[in-house]
PDB file of C-alpha atoms in Angstrom:
ATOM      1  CA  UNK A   1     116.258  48.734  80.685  1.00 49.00           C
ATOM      2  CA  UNK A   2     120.120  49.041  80.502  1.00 55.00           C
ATOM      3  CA  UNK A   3     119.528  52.145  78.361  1.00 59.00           C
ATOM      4  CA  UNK A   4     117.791  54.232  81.126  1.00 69.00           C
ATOM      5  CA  UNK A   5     120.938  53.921  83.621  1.00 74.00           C
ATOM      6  CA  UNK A   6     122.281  56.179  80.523  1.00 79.00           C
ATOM      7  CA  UNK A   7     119.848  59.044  81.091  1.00 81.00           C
ATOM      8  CA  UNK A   8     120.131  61.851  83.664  1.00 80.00           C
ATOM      9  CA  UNK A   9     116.071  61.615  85.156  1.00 80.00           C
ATOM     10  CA  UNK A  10     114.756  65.457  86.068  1.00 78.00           C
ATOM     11  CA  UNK A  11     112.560  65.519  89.122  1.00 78.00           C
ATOM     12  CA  UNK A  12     110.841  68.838  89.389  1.00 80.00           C
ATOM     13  CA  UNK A  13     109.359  70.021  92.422  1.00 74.00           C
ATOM     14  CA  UNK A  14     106.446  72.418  92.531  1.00 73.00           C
ATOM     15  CA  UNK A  15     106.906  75.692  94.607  1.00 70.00           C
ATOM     16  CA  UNK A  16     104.103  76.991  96.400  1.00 65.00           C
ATOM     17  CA  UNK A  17     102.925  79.908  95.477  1.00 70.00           C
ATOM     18  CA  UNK A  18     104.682  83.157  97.360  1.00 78.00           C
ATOM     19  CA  UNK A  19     102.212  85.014  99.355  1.00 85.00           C
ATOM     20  CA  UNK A  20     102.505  88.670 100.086  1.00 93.00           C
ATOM     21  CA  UNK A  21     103.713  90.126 103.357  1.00 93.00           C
ATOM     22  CA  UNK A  22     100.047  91.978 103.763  1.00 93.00           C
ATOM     23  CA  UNK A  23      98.456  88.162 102.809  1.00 95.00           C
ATOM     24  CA  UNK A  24     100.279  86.862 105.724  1.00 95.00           C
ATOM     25  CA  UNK A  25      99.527  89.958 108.148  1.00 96.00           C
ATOM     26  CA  UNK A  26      96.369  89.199 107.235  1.00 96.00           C
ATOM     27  CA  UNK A  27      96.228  85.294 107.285  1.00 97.00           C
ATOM     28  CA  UNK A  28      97.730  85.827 110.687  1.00 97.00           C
ATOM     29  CA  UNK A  29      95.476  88.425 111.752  1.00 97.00           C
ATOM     30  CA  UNK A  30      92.450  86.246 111.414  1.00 98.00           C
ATOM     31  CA  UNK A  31      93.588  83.514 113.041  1.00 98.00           C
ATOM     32  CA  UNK A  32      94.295  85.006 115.698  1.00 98.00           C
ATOM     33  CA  UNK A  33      90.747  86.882 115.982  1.00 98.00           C
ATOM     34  CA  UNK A  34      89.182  83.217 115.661  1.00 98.00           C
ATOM     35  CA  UNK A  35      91.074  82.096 118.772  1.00 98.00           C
ATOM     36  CA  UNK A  36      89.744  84.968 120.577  1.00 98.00           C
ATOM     37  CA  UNK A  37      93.900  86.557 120.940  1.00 98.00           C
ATOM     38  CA  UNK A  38      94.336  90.571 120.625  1.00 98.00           C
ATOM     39  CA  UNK A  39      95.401  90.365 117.154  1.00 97.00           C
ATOM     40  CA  UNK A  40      97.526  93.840 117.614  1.00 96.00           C
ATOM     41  CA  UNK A  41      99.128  92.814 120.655  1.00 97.00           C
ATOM     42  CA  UNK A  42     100.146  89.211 120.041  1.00 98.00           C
ATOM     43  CA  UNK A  43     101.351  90.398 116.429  1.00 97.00           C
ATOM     44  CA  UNK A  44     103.444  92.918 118.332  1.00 97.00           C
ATOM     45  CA  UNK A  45     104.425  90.593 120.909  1.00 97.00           C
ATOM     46  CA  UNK A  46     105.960  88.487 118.319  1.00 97.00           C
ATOM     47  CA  UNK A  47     108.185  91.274 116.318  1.00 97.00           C
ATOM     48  CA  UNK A  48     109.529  92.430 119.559  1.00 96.00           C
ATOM     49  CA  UNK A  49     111.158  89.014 121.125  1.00 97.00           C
ATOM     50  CA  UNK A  50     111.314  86.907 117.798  1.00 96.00           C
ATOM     51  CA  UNK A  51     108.936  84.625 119.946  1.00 97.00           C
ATOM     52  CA  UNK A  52     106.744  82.375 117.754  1.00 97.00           C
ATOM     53  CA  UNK A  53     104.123  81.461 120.565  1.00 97.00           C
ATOM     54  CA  UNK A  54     102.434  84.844 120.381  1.00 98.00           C
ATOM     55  CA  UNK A  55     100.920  83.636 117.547  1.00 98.00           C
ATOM     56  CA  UNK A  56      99.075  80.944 117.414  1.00 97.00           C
ATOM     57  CA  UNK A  57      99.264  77.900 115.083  1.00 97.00           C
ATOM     58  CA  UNK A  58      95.728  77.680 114.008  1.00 97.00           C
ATOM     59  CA  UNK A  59      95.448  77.618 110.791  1.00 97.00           C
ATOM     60  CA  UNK A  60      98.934  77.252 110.040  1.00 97.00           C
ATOM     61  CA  UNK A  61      99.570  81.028 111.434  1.00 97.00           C
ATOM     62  CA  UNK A  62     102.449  80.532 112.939  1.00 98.00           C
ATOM     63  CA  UNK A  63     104.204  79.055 110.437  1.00 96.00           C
ATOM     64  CA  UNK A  64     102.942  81.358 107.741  1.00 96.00           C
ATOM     65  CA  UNK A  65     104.511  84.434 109.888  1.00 97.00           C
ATOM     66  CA  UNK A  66     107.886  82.269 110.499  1.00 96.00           C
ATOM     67  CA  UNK A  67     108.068  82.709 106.319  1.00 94.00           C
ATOM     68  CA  UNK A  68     108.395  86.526 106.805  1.00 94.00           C
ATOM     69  CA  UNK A  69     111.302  88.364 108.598  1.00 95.00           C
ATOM     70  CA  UNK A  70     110.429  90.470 111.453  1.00 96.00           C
ATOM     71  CA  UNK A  71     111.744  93.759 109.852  1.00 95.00           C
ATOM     72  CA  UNK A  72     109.669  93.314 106.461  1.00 95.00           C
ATOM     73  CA  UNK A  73     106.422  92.870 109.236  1.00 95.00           C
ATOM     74  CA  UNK A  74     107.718  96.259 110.328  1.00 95.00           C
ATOM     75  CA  UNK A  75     108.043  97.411 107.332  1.00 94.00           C
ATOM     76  CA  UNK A  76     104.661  97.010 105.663  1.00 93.00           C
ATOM     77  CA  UNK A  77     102.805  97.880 108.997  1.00 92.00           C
ATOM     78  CA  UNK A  78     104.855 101.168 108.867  1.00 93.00           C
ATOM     79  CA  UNK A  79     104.530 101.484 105.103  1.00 92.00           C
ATOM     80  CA  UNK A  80     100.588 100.847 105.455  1.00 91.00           C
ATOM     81  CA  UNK A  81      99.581 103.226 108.192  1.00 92.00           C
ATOM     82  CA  UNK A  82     102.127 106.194 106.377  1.00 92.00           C
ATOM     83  CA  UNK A  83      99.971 105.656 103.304  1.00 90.00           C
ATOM     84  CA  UNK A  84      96.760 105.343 104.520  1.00 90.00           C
ATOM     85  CA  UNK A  85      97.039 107.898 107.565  1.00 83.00           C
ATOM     86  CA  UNK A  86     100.038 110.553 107.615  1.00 81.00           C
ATOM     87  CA  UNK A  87      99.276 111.106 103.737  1.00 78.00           C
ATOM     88  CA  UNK A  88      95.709 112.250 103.763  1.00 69.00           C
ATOM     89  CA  UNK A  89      96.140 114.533 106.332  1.00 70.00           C
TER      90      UNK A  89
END
């Protein structure tokens, strides 16, 4: 057993895997529709004041949205609805 002290042990811990800013949007989204919220305005609600109860915590919503920063939320709604609206005009 003395020989083990010797050793440097490696502990590796597994990362979950990263979900995508639209995967959370969405994630969020639907949780949100289950609990009967305004998905749009409670998603706003939340980018504007920073304030985590305008989403709810079912199914770990809240802290799925808490992983993303408020500007990259921004950012991908903005991103989305340039694509998929102002382009195909």
């Amino acid at each position: 057993m003395q020989s083990n002290l010797n050793n440097t042990q490696y502990f590796k811990v597994a990362q979950e895997p990263q979900m995508e800013v639209c995967d959370i949007l969405e994630s969020v989204y639907k949780a949100l529709t289950e609990k009967g919220y305004d998905p749009v305005s409670q998603i706003v609600g939340y980018i504007m004041s920073g304030d985590p109860t305008y989403i709810t915590s079912h199914k770990g919503a809240r802290s799925l949205i808490m992983k993303v920063e408020r500007d990259e939320l921004l950012e991908e709604a903005l991103q989305y609805y340039i694509q998929n609206k102002l382009q195909s005009r």
